[in-house]
Amino acid sequence: MSGEQLRDDATEIDGEWPLKRLLTEGGVGSGPKTADDMSYEQSREAFDRVLVGDPDPATLGAFLLANRWKESTPDELAGFADSMRERSVVAATPDADPVDCGGNYDGKQKTAVLGVAAGLVAAAAGTPVVAHSGPSLPAKHGTTYGDVLAELGVPTELDPADSAAMTDEVGFGFYAQSRFNPVVHDLRATREEVGVRTSVNTVETLANPANASVHFGSFYHLSYAERIAGTVRESRELPFERVVMAQGMEGYDDVRPGTTRVAEWDAEEGTEGGRIEDGEVETADSGADFEREELQVEDLPADSARVTEEVLTGERDGPFADAVALNAGFRIYAGGDADSVGEGVERARDALADGRAAERFDALLGFEP
């Protein structure tokens, strides 16, 4: 279903907080030091209006920038995410319960995108994975999951039901934003004009088109991981029961080498306020002893695709193979199939060594919707 069809089918928005009123009377536009936060109800209504209320571009741009400057709270992000789930997301649930990987949609610019290879290795070790993205966005306009898959010749513009079928058949599935989150996808022209990251960049990574119970993501500052955990906790629509996040390279969900902080939140723990437990992982302890500069490539889509194929088929070892095993290990751990990241990396290396990862790669290349 297209974004236009979803907007046409939308019911009238209840509430009394148009974006202009929120910017002025609501205090959202008062500036980063004096702005007021919205309640969950206000933020959900606001994003309803963003998605189906056809706000004029100037007001929409002002609203997005005002929320960037004041920094959205977990309550606000939960309202945005729940509106998105109701008004835009067309989910399709596979039989498997995969780990959801929604790497930032603005992608990477310097180092290879490793998530496709890592997802297939995790799948080979018994942990299904889904990824989702769209065409590159501000501010980086980098390379994403979809770009790497397209370079490999894998169909990416799939209906959600076909993405779910890919997940079950291959163990790794890809959902295209244009198909599963079309109304948010249609905001791209305005987001290009705004030109910087906004709250939409955050909530689209939580869209969860496969209705997965586990989300794996990345952060630069721990405060961001805490905000994501708080968003999931305050949400009334997201089905996540567990969030695992690690410090990533270039803001993406490829884990950085060295001393890496890891943050976890579990619904069963009932962590007050969405706070999460955090610790550190020394990647060298799992044999991933390399520098991020060793993962730099020139033509990111093509070189990332080549690295994916060569690592999975056993034609390449060294830093790239170590990085793929490391990232697969994190996904295996996030999915609950290993008691530690180190154990997850060991399982990933076994799947690479015995050919199971190569089999999953062949299954991906052979998938037909």
mmCIF file of C-alpha atoms in Angstrom:
data_model
loop_
_atom_site.group_PDB
_atom_site.id
_atom_site.type_symbol
_atom_site.label_atom_id
_atom_site.label_comp_id
_atom_site.label_asym_id
_atom_site.label_seq_id
_atom_site.Cartn_x
_atom_site.Cartn_y
_atom_site.Cartn_z
ATOM 1 C CA MET A 1 0.000 0.000 0.000
ATOM 2 C CA SER A 2 1.324 3.441 -0.915
ATOM 3 C CA GLY A 3 1.707 6.393 1.396
ATOM 4 C CA GLU A 4 -0.988 8.241 -0.542
ATOM 5 C CA GLN A 5 -3.453 5.374 -0.043
ATOM 6 C CA LEU A 6 -2.728 5.260 3.676
ATOM 7 C CA ARG A 7 -3.287 9.001 3.958
ATOM 8 C CA ASP A 8 -6.522 8.741 1.979
ATOM 9 C CA ASP A 9 -7.756 5.933 4.243
ATOM 10 C CA ALA A 10 -6.822 7.792 7.444
ATOM 11 C CA THR A 11 -9.597 8.837 9.765
ATOM 12 C CA GLU A 12 -9.878 12.427 10.969
ATOM 13 C CA ILE A 13 -7.310 13.289 13.616
ATOM 14 C CA ASP A 14 -8.752 13.800 17.074
ATOM 15 C CA GLY A 15 -7.111 16.403 19.281
ATOM 16 C CA GLU A 16 -6.546 20.097 19.586
ATOM 17 C CA TRP A 17 -2.828 20.505 19.042
ATOM 18 C CA PRO A 18 -1.953 21.437 15.447
ATOM 19 C CA LEU A 19 1.773 21.815 14.845
ATOM 20 C CA LYS A 20 1.639 25.620 14.851
ATOM 21 C CA ARG A 21 -0.058 25.629 18.250
ATOM 22 C CA LEU A 22 2.517 23.192 19.645
ATOM 23 C CA LEU A 23 5.310 25.428 18.370
ATOM 24 C CA THR A 24 3.872 28.521 20.036
ATOM 25 C CA GLU A 25 1.429 27.838 22.862
ATOM 26 C CA GLY A 26 2.899 24.397 23.488
ATOM 27 C CA GLY A 27 6.346 25.873 23.876
ATOM 28 C CA VAL A 28 8.141 23.407 21.608
ATOM 29 C CA GLY A 29 9.508 26.284 19.537
ATOM 30 C CA SER A 30 10.730 28.373 22.465
ATOM 31 C CA GLY A 31 14.382 27.440 22.003
ATOM 32 C CA PRO A 32 16.724 24.730 23.298
ATOM 33 C CA LYS A 33 16.966 26.200 26.814
ATOM 34 C CA THR A 34 13.361 27.224 27.448
ATOM 35 C CA ALA A 35 11.307 24.843 25.300
ATOM 36 C CA ASP A 36 8.652 22.686 26.913
ATOM 37 C CA ASP A 37 8.368 18.960 26.266
ATOM 38 C CA MET A 38 5.238 17.429 24.819
ATOM 39 C CA SER A 39 3.260 14.757 26.587
ATOM 40 C CA TYR A 40 2.981 11.330 24.984
ATOM 41 C CA GLU A 41 -0.547 12.223 23.814
ATOM 42 C CA GLN A 42 0.540 15.525 22.297
ATOM 43 C CA SER A 43 3.491 13.983 20.489
ATOM 44 C CA ARG A 44 1.372 11.168 19.088
ATOM 45 C CA GLU A 45 -1.210 13.651 17.831
ATOM 46 C CA ALA A 46 1.558 15.824 16.412
ATOM 47 C CA PHE A 47 3.051 12.961 14.413
ATOM 48 C CA ASP A 48 -0.421 11.934 13.253
ATOM 49 C CA ARG A 49 -0.647 15.429 11.767
ATOM 50 C CA VAL A 50 2.839 15.140 10.271
ATOM 51 C CA LEU A 51 1.925 11.857 8.580
ATOM 52 C CA VAL A 52 -1.642 12.397 7.407
ATOM 53 C CA GLY A 53 -2.574 15.980 8.250
ATOM 54 C CA ASP A 54 -0.736 17.480 5.263
ATOM 55 C CA PRO A 55 1.068 20.277 7.170
ATOM 56 C CA ASP A 56 2.612 23.017 5.069
ATOM 57 C CA PRO A 57 6.337 22.457 4.463
ATOM 58 C CA ALA A 58 7.491 25.487 6.465
ATOM 59 C CA THR A 59 5.563 24.431 9.572
ATOM 60 C CA LEU A 60 6.727 20.837 9.249
ATOM 61 C CA GLY A 61 10.354 21.914 8.870
ATOM 62 C CA ALA A 62 10.065 24.221 11.876
ATOM 63 C CA PHE A 63 8.526 21.461 13.984
ATOM 64 C CA LEU A 64 11.241 18.959 13.081
ATOM 65 C CA LEU A 65 14.035 21.449 13.768
ATOM 66 C CA ALA A 66 12.489 22.606 17.047
ATOM 67 C CA ASN A 67 12.425 19.024 18.306
ATOM 68 C CA ARG A 68 16.022 18.544 17.214
ATOM 69 C CA TRP A 69 17.169 21.633 19.095
ATOM 70 C CA LYS A 70 15.368 20.843 22.324
ATOM 71 C CA GLU A 71 16.110 17.074 22.062
ATOM 72 C CA SER A 72 13.106 14.752 22.062
ATOM 73 C CA THR A 73 12.278 12.852 25.244
ATOM 74 C CA PRO A 74 11.451 9.129 25.406
ATOM 75 C CA ASP A 75 7.755 10.018 25.873
ATOM 76 C CA GLU A 76 7.827 12.152 22.742
ATOM 77 C CA LEU A 77 9.716 9.581 20.690
ATOM 78 C CA ALA A 78 7.287 6.888 21.868
ATOM 79 C CA GLY A 79 4.382 9.044 20.684
ATOM 80 C CA PHE A 80 6.076 9.533 17.319
ATOM 81 C CA ALA A 81 6.889 5.832 16.998
ATOM 82 C CA ASP A 82 3.378 4.717 17.916
ATOM 83 C CA SER A 83 1.825 7.137 15.449
ATOM 84 C CA MET A 84 4.172 5.771 12.783
ATOM 85 C CA ARG A 85 3.228 2.187 13.637
ATOM 86 C CA GLU A 86 -0.466 3.022 13.392
ATOM 87 C CA ARG A 87 -0.458 5.394 10.422
ATOM 88 C CA SER A 88 2.375 4.191 8.206
ATOM 89 C CA VAL A 89 3.921 0.809 9.031
ATOM 90 C CA VAL A 90 2.656 -2.228 7.121
ATOM 91 C CA ALA A 91 4.217 -5.034 9.143
ATOM 92 C CA ALA A 92 4.587 -8.634 8.024
ATOM 93 C CA THR A 93 5.563 -11.151 10.689
ATOM 94 C CA PRO A 94 7.736 -14.121 9.634
ATOM 95 C CA ASP A 95 7.417 -17.478 11.357
ATOM 96 C CA ALA A 96 10.852 -16.878 12.860
ATOM 97 C CA ASP A 97 11.395 -14.283 15.584
ATOM 98 C CA PRO A 98 14.372 -12.387 14.172
ATOM 99 C CA VAL A 99 16.684 -9.787 15.644
ATOM 100 C CA ASP A 100 15.631 -6.408 14.239
ATOM 101 C CA CYS A 101 18.493 -4.282 12.858
ATOM 102 C CA GLY A 102 17.451 -0.791 11.832
ATOM 103 C CA GLY A 103 20.799 0.863 11.232
ATOM 104 C CA ASN A 104 20.567 4.627 10.845
ATOM 105 C CA TYR A 105 19.109 5.304 7.429
ATOM 106 C CA ASP A 106 21.722 7.939 6.541
ATOM 107 C CA GLY A 107 24.265 5.126 6.250
ATOM 108 C CA LYS A 108 28.069 5.070 6.258
ATOM 109 C CA GLN A 109 30.620 7.017 4.235
ATOM 110 C CA LYS A 110 34.036 5.552 5.043
ATOM 111 C CA THR A 111 33.989 1.963 6.286
ATOM 112 C CA ALA A 112 32.388 -1.073 4.687
ATOM 113 C CA VAL A 113 28.791 -1.913 5.572
ATOM 114 C CA LEU A 114 29.056 -5.274 7.327
ATOM 115 C CA GLY A 115 25.464 -5.892 8.414
ATOM 116 C CA VAL A 116 24.432 -8.066 5.470
ATOM 117 C CA ALA A 117 27.379 -10.411 5.989
ATOM 118 C CA ALA A 118 26.929 -10.365 9.775
ATOM 119 C CA GLY A 119 23.217 -11.072 9.463
ATOM 120 C CA LEU A 120 23.824 -14.080 7.219
ATOM 121 C CA VAL A 121 26.493 -15.471 9.543
ATOM 122 C CA ALA A 122 24.155 -15.065 12.520
ATOM 123 C CA ALA A 123 21.426 -16.819 10.528
ATOM 124 C CA ALA A 124 23.822 -19.672 9.757
ATOM 125 C CA ALA A 125 24.472 -19.992 13.500
ATOM 126 C CA GLY A 126 20.739 -20.186 14.222
ATOM 127 C CA THR A 127 19.804 -16.541 14.923
ATOM 128 C CA PRO A 128 17.530 -15.069 12.213
ATOM 129 C CA VAL A 129 18.025 -11.385 11.454
ATOM 130 C CA VAL A 130 16.070 -8.699 9.619
ATOM 131 C CA ALA A 131 17.326 -5.346 8.394
ATOM 132 C CA HIS A 132 15.464 -2.364 7.004
ATOM 133 C CA SER A 133 16.449 0.864 5.293
ATOM 134 C CA GLY A 134 15.576 3.203 2.470
ATOM 135 C CA PRO A 135 17.485 5.410 0.052
ATOM 136 C CA SER A 136 20.198 7.458 1.757
ATOM 137 C CA LEU A 137 19.211 10.470 3.813
ATOM 138 C CA PRO A 138 20.714 13.620 5.324
ATOM 139 C CA ALA A 139 23.017 14.308 6.889
ATOM 140 C CA LYS A 140 25.527 11.722 5.579
ATOM 141 C CA HIS A 141 23.802 10.366 2.460
ATOM 142 C CA GLY A 142 25.865 7.241 3.019
ATOM 143 C CA THR A 143 25.624 3.574 2.039
ATOM 144 C CA THR A 144 22.983 1.377 3.677
ATOM 145 C CA TYR A 145 21.868 -2.250 3.837
ATOM 146 C CA GLY A 146 19.733 -1.806 0.736
ATOM 147 C CA ASP A 147 22.627 -0.464 -1.323
ATOM 148 C CA VAL A 148 24.788 -3.490 -0.522
ATOM 149 C CA LEU A 149 21.997 -5.929 -1.342
ATOM 150 C CA ALA A 150 21.326 -4.158 -4.643
ATOM 151 C CA GLU A 151 25.019 -4.487 -5.561
ATOM 152 C CA LEU A 152 24.743 -8.222 -4.883
ATOM 153 C CA GLY A 153 21.770 -8.439 -7.253
ATOM 154 C CA VAL A 154 19.299 -9.225 -4.471
ATOM 155 C CA PRO A 155 15.771 -7.817 -4.946
ATOM 156 C CA THR A 156 15.138 -5.059 -2.423
ATOM 157 C CA GLU A 157 11.848 -3.404 -3.401
ATOM 158 C CA LEU A 158 9.848 -6.204 -1.811
ATOM 159 C CA ASP A 159 6.337 -6.150 -0.436
ATOM 160 C CA PRO A 160 6.440 -6.811 3.319
ATOM 161 C CA ALA A 161 4.998 -10.306 2.884
ATOM 162 C CA ASP A 162 7.871 -11.191 0.553
ATOM 163 C CA SER A 163 10.359 -9.760 3.059
ATOM 164 C CA ALA A 164 8.881 -12.048 5.705
ATOM 165 C CA ALA A 165 9.189 -14.985 3.306
ATOM 166 C CA MET A 166 12.846 -14.070 2.684
ATOM 167 C CA THR A 167 13.453 -14.057 6.433
ATOM 168 C CA ASP A 168 12.057 -17.568 6.828
ATOM 169 C CA GLU A 169 13.708 -18.987 3.706
ATOM 170 C CA VAL A 170 17.149 -17.413 4.085
ATOM 171 C CA GLY A 171 17.354 -16.588 7.795
ATOM 172 C CA PHE A 172 18.076 -12.982 6.816
ATOM 173 C CA GLY A 173 15.369 -10.670 5.541
ATOM 174 C CA PHE A 174 15.297 -7.133 4.186
ATOM 175 C CA TYR A 175 12.363 -4.733 4.405
ATOM 176 C CA ALA A 176 12.325 -1.648 2.146
ATOM 177 C CA GLN A 177 10.998 1.526 3.751
ATOM 178 C CA SER A 178 9.116 2.509 0.606
ATOM 179 C CA ARG A 179 7.020 -0.653 0.921
ATOM 180 C CA PHE A 180 6.567 -1.147 4.669
ATOM 181 C CA ASN A 181 6.687 2.468 5.924
ATOM 182 C CA PRO A 182 5.423 4.473 2.947
ATOM 183 C CA VAL A 183 4.035 7.586 4.639
ATOM 184 C CA VAL A 184 7.311 8.209 6.475
ATOM 185 C CA HIS A 185 9.126 7.446 3.217
ATOM 186 C CA ASP A 186 7.122 10.222 1.561
ATOM 187 C CA LEU A 187 8.563 12.767 4.028
ATOM 188 C CA ARG A 188 11.934 12.517 2.286
ATOM 189 C CA ALA A 189 11.588 15.686 0.214
ATOM 190 C CA THR A 190 11.018 17.797 3.328
ATOM 191 C CA ARG A 191 13.805 16.020 5.202
ATOM 192 C CA GLU A 192 16.180 16.738 2.319
ATOM 193 C CA GLU A 193 15.283 20.424 2.558
ATOM 194 C CA VAL A 194 15.803 20.448 6.328
ATOM 195 C CA GLY A 195 19.178 18.822 5.697
ATOM 196 C CA VAL A 196 19.993 17.558 9.215
ATOM 197 C CA ARG A 197 19.063 14.609 11.382
ATOM 198 C CA THR A 198 15.742 14.951 13.196
ATOM 199 C CA SER A 199 13.591 12.763 15.426
ATOM 200 C CA VAL A 200 12.301 10.995 12.313
ATOM 201 C CA ASN A 201 15.790 9.548 11.837
ATOM 202 C CA THR A 202 15.484 7.990 15.270
ATOM 203 C CA VAL A 203 11.969 6.579 15.158
ATOM 204 C CA GLU A 204 12.259 5.055 11.681
ATOM 205 C CA THR A 205 15.010 2.768 12.996
ATOM 206 C CA LEU A 206 12.413 1.418 15.479
ATOM 207 C CA ALA A 207 9.697 0.790 12.876
ATOM 208 C CA ASN A 208 10.075 -2.993 13.399
ATOM 209 C CA PRO A 209 8.378 -4.252 10.220
ATOM 210 C CA ALA A 210 8.845 -7.913 11.237
ATOM 211 C CA ASN A 211 7.285 -7.426 14.701
ATOM 212 C CA ALA A 212 10.507 -8.728 16.223
ATOM 213 C CA SER A 213 10.877 -8.995 19.986
ATOM 214 C CA VAL A 214 14.562 -7.944 19.988
ATOM 215 C CA HIS A 215 16.147 -4.761 18.631
ATOM 216 C CA PHE A 216 19.868 -4.403 17.995
ATOM 217 C CA GLY A 217 21.203 -0.918 17.396
ATOM 218 C CA SER A 218 24.116 1.395 18.020
ATOM 219 C CA PHE A 219 24.983 4.577 19.856
ATOM 220 C CA TYR A 220 27.778 7.078 20.156
ATOM 221 C CA HIS A 221 26.878 8.461 23.589
ATOM 222 C CA LEU A 222 25.269 6.247 26.222
ATOM 223 C CA SER A 223 22.538 8.846 26.688
ATOM 224 C CA TYR A 224 21.213 7.950 23.235
ATOM 225 C CA ALA A 225 20.962 4.274 24.152
ATOM 226 C CA GLU A 226 19.090 5.260 27.306
ATOM 227 C CA ARG A 227 16.706 7.347 25.212
ATOM 228 C CA ILE A 228 16.038 4.426 22.856
ATOM 229 C CA ALA A 229 15.381 2.077 25.763
ATOM 230 C CA GLY A 230 13.069 4.663 27.303
ATOM 231 C CA THR A 231 11.228 5.032 24.015
ATOM 232 C CA VAL A 232 10.613 1.292 23.791
ATOM 233 C CA ARG A 233 9.488 1.206 27.400
ATOM 234 C CA GLU A 234 7.029 4.091 26.998
ATOM 235 C CA SER A 235 5.672 2.874 23.659
ATOM 236 C CA ARG A 236 2.217 1.300 23.531
ATOM 237 C CA GLU A 237 2.649 -0.184 20.051
ATOM 238 C CA LEU A 238 6.216 -1.491 19.731
ATOM 239 C CA PRO A 239 6.487 -5.228 20.516
ATOM 240 C CA PHE A 240 10.159 -5.160 21.511
ATOM 241 C CA GLU A 241 10.918 -7.003 24.741
ATOM 242 C CA ARG A 242 14.700 -6.582 24.614
ATOM 243 C CA VAL A 243 17.062 -3.894 23.345
ATOM 244 C CA VAL A 244 20.804 -4.423 22.905
ATOM 245 C CA MET A 245 22.975 -1.574 21.668
ATOM 246 C CA ALA A 246 26.700 -1.191 21.108
ATOM 247 C CA GLN A 247 28.967 1.655 20.154
ATOM 248 C CA GLY A 248 28.982 1.674 16.382
ATOM 249 C CA MET A 249 31.165 3.057 13.635
ATOM 250 C CA GLU A 250 29.904 6.188 11.876
ATOM 251 C CA GLY A 251 26.652 6.041 13.819
ATOM 252 C CA TYR A 252 25.757 2.749 12.124
ATOM 253 C CA ASP A 253 25.141 -0.660 13.653
ATOM 254 C CA ASP A 254 28.580 -2.021 12.742
ATOM 255 C CA VAL A 255 30.330 -2.392 16.093
ATOM 256 C CA ARG A 256 33.529 -0.440 16.567
ATOM 257 C CA PRO A 257 36.672 -2.376 17.519
ATOM 258 C CA GLY A 258 38.577 -1.937 20.752
ATOM 259 C CA THR A 259 36.906 -1.094 24.035
ATOM 260 C CA THR A 260 33.226 -0.973 23.166
ATOM 261 C CA ARG A 261 30.417 -0.074 25.521
ATOM 262 C CA VAL A 262 27.306 -2.248 25.387
ATOM 263 C CA ALA A 263 23.882 -1.306 26.737
ATOM 264 C CA GLU A 264 20.961 -3.659 27.363
ATOM 265 C CA TRP A 265 17.331 -3.309 28.407
ATOM 266 C CA ASP A 266 14.864 -6.126 29.030
ATOM 267 C CA ALA A 267 11.139 -5.663 29.570
ATOM 268 C CA GLU A 268 11.101 -8.511 32.079
ATOM 269 C CA GLU A 269 13.455 -6.555 34.289
ATOM 270 C CA GLY A 270 10.987 -3.665 34.481
ATOM 271 C CA THR A 271 13.876 -1.208 34.518
ATOM 272 C CA GLU A 272 12.552 2.012 36.009
ATOM 273 C CA GLY A 273 12.492 4.960 33.640
ATOM 274 C CA GLY A 274 13.833 2.977 30.703
ATOM 275 C CA ARG A 275 17.357 2.943 32.150
ATOM 276 C CA ILE A 276 19.573 0.205 30.877
ATOM 277 C CA GLU A 277 22.474 -1.846 32.155
ATOM 278 C CA ASP A 278 25.750 -1.019 30.485
ATOM 279 C CA GLY A 279 29.219 -2.515 30.424
ATOM 280 C CA GLU A 280 32.263 -2.904 28.212
ATOM 281 C CA VAL A 281 33.459 -5.492 25.734
ATOM 282 C CA GLU A 282 37.082 -5.786 24.648
ATOM 283 C CA THR A 283 36.741 -6.932 21.055
ATOM 284 C CA ALA A 284 40.347 -8.174 20.978
ATOM 285 C CA ASP A 285 39.353 -10.811 23.536
ATOM 286 C CA SER A 286 37.250 -12.392 20.779
ATOM 287 C CA GLY A 287 40.041 -12.207 18.230
ATOM 288 C CA ALA A 288 38.782 -8.958 16.701
ATOM 289 C CA ASP A 289 42.036 -7.063 17.184
ATOM 290 C CA PHE A 290 42.077 -4.505 14.382
ATOM 291 C CA GLU A 291 41.667 -0.780 13.782
ATOM 292 C CA ARG A 292 38.607 0.748 12.157
ATOM 293 C CA GLU A 293 40.853 2.293 9.497
ATOM 294 C CA GLU A 294 41.493 -1.245 8.234
ATOM 295 C CA LEU A 295 37.812 -1.440 7.264
ATOM 296 C CA GLN A 296 37.864 1.644 5.044
ATOM 297 C CA VAL A 297 36.928 1.187 1.382
ATOM 298 C CA GLU A 298 36.675 3.523 -1.601
ATOM 299 C CA ASP A 299 33.462 2.534 -3.388
ATOM 300 C CA LEU A 300 31.239 1.738 -0.426
ATOM 301 C CA PRO A 301 28.337 -0.111 -2.131
ATOM 302 C CA ALA A 302 30.502 -2.183 -4.486
ATOM 303 C CA ASP A 303 33.336 -2.819 -2.046
ATOM 304 C CA SER A 304 30.910 -3.707 0.778
ATOM 305 C CA ALA A 305 29.228 -6.219 -1.512
ATOM 306 C CA ARG A 306 32.582 -7.707 -2.489
ATOM 307 C CA VAL A 307 33.673 -7.977 1.137
ATOM 308 C CA THR A 308 30.355 -9.668 1.965
ATOM 309 C CA GLU A 309 30.813 -12.297 -0.728
ATOM 310 C CA GLU A 310 34.506 -12.933 -0.070
ATOM 311 C CA VAL A 311 34.124 -13.302 3.694
ATOM 312 C CA LEU A 312 31.099 -15.568 3.458
ATOM 313 C CA THR A 313 32.663 -17.829 0.833
ATOM 314 C CA GLY A 314 35.949 -18.092 2.739
ATOM 315 C CA GLU A 315 37.999 -16.143 0.192
ATOM 316 C CA ARG A 316 38.935 -13.361 2.611
ATOM 317 C CA ASP A 317 40.231 -13.430 6.161
ATOM 318 C CA GLY A 318 41.903 -10.790 8.295
ATOM 319 C CA PRO A 319 40.217 -7.648 9.663
ATOM 320 C CA PHE A 320 37.081 -7.856 7.528
ATOM 321 C CA ALA A 321 36.425 -11.482 8.464
ATOM 322 C CA ASP A 322 37.086 -10.665 12.125
ATOM 323 C CA ALA A 323 34.715 -7.690 11.942
ATOM 324 C CA VAL A 324 31.952 -9.779 10.359
ATOM 325 C CA ALA A 325 32.341 -12.464 13.049
ATOM 326 C CA LEU A 326 32.284 -9.786 15.749
ATOM 327 C CA ASN A 327 29.102 -8.201 14.420
ATOM 328 C CA ALA A 328 27.440 -11.574 13.931
ATOM 329 C CA GLY A 329 28.400 -12.448 17.501
ATOM 330 C CA PHE A 330 26.610 -9.370 18.810
ATOM 331 C CA ARG A 331 23.470 -10.326 16.905
ATOM 332 C CA ILE A 332 23.613 -13.895 18.190
ATOM 333 C CA TYR A 333 24.005 -12.587 21.729
ATOM 334 C CA ALA A 334 21.182 -10.063 21.295
ATOM 335 C CA GLY A 335 18.898 -12.837 20.087
ATOM 336 C CA GLY A 336 19.529 -14.820 23.267
ATOM 337 C CA ASP A 337 21.374 -17.643 21.533
ATOM 338 C CA ALA A 338 24.651 -17.049 23.385
ATOM 339 C CA ASP A 339 25.369 -16.189 27.007
ATOM 340 C CA SER A 340 28.011 -13.634 26.069
ATOM 341 C CA VAL A 341 29.241 -11.689 23.068
ATOM 342 C CA GLY A 342 32.399 -13.825 23.115
ATOM 343 C CA GLU A 343 30.363 -17.017 22.852
ATOM 344 C CA GLY A 344 28.391 -15.443 20.015
ATOM 345 C CA VAL A 345 31.604 -14.667 18.135
ATOM 346 C CA GLU A 346 32.784 -18.265 18.572
ATOM 347 C CA ARG A 347 29.530 -19.535 17.084
ATOM 348 C CA ALA A 348 29.873 -17.062 14.229
ATOM 349 C CA ARG A 349 33.407 -18.259 13.456
ATOM 350 C CA ASP A 350 32.205 -21.863 13.424
ATOM 351 C CA ALA A 351 29.458 -20.970 10.933
ATOM 352 C CA LEU A 352 32.027 -19.310 8.682
ATOM 353 C CA ALA A 353 34.509 -22.170 8.951
ATOM 354 C CA ASP A 354 32.134 -25.057 8.213
ATOM 355 C CA GLY A 355 30.399 -23.517 5.201
ATOM 356 C CA ARG A 356 27.008 -22.789 6.757
ATOM 357 C CA ALA A 357 27.462 -19.051 6.161
ATOM 358 C CA ALA A 358 28.244 -19.702 2.495
ATOM 359 C CA GLU A 359 25.048 -21.747 2.246
ATOM 360 C CA ARG A 360 22.999 -18.843 3.626
ATOM 361 C CA PHE A 361 24.688 -16.516 1.123
ATOM 362 C CA ASP A 362 23.697 -18.843 -1.723
ATOM 363 C CA ALA A 363 20.148 -18.941 -0.347
ATOM 364 C CA LEU A 364 20.030 -15.142 -0.352
ATOM 365 C CA LEU A 365 21.261 -14.915 -3.952
ATOM 366 C CA GLY A 366 18.749 -17.564 -4.979
ATOM 367 C CA PHE A 367 15.741 -16.010 -3.260
ATOM 368 C CA GLU A 368 12.834 -15.232 -5.561
ATOM 369 C CA PRO A 369 9.797 -13.328 -4.238
#
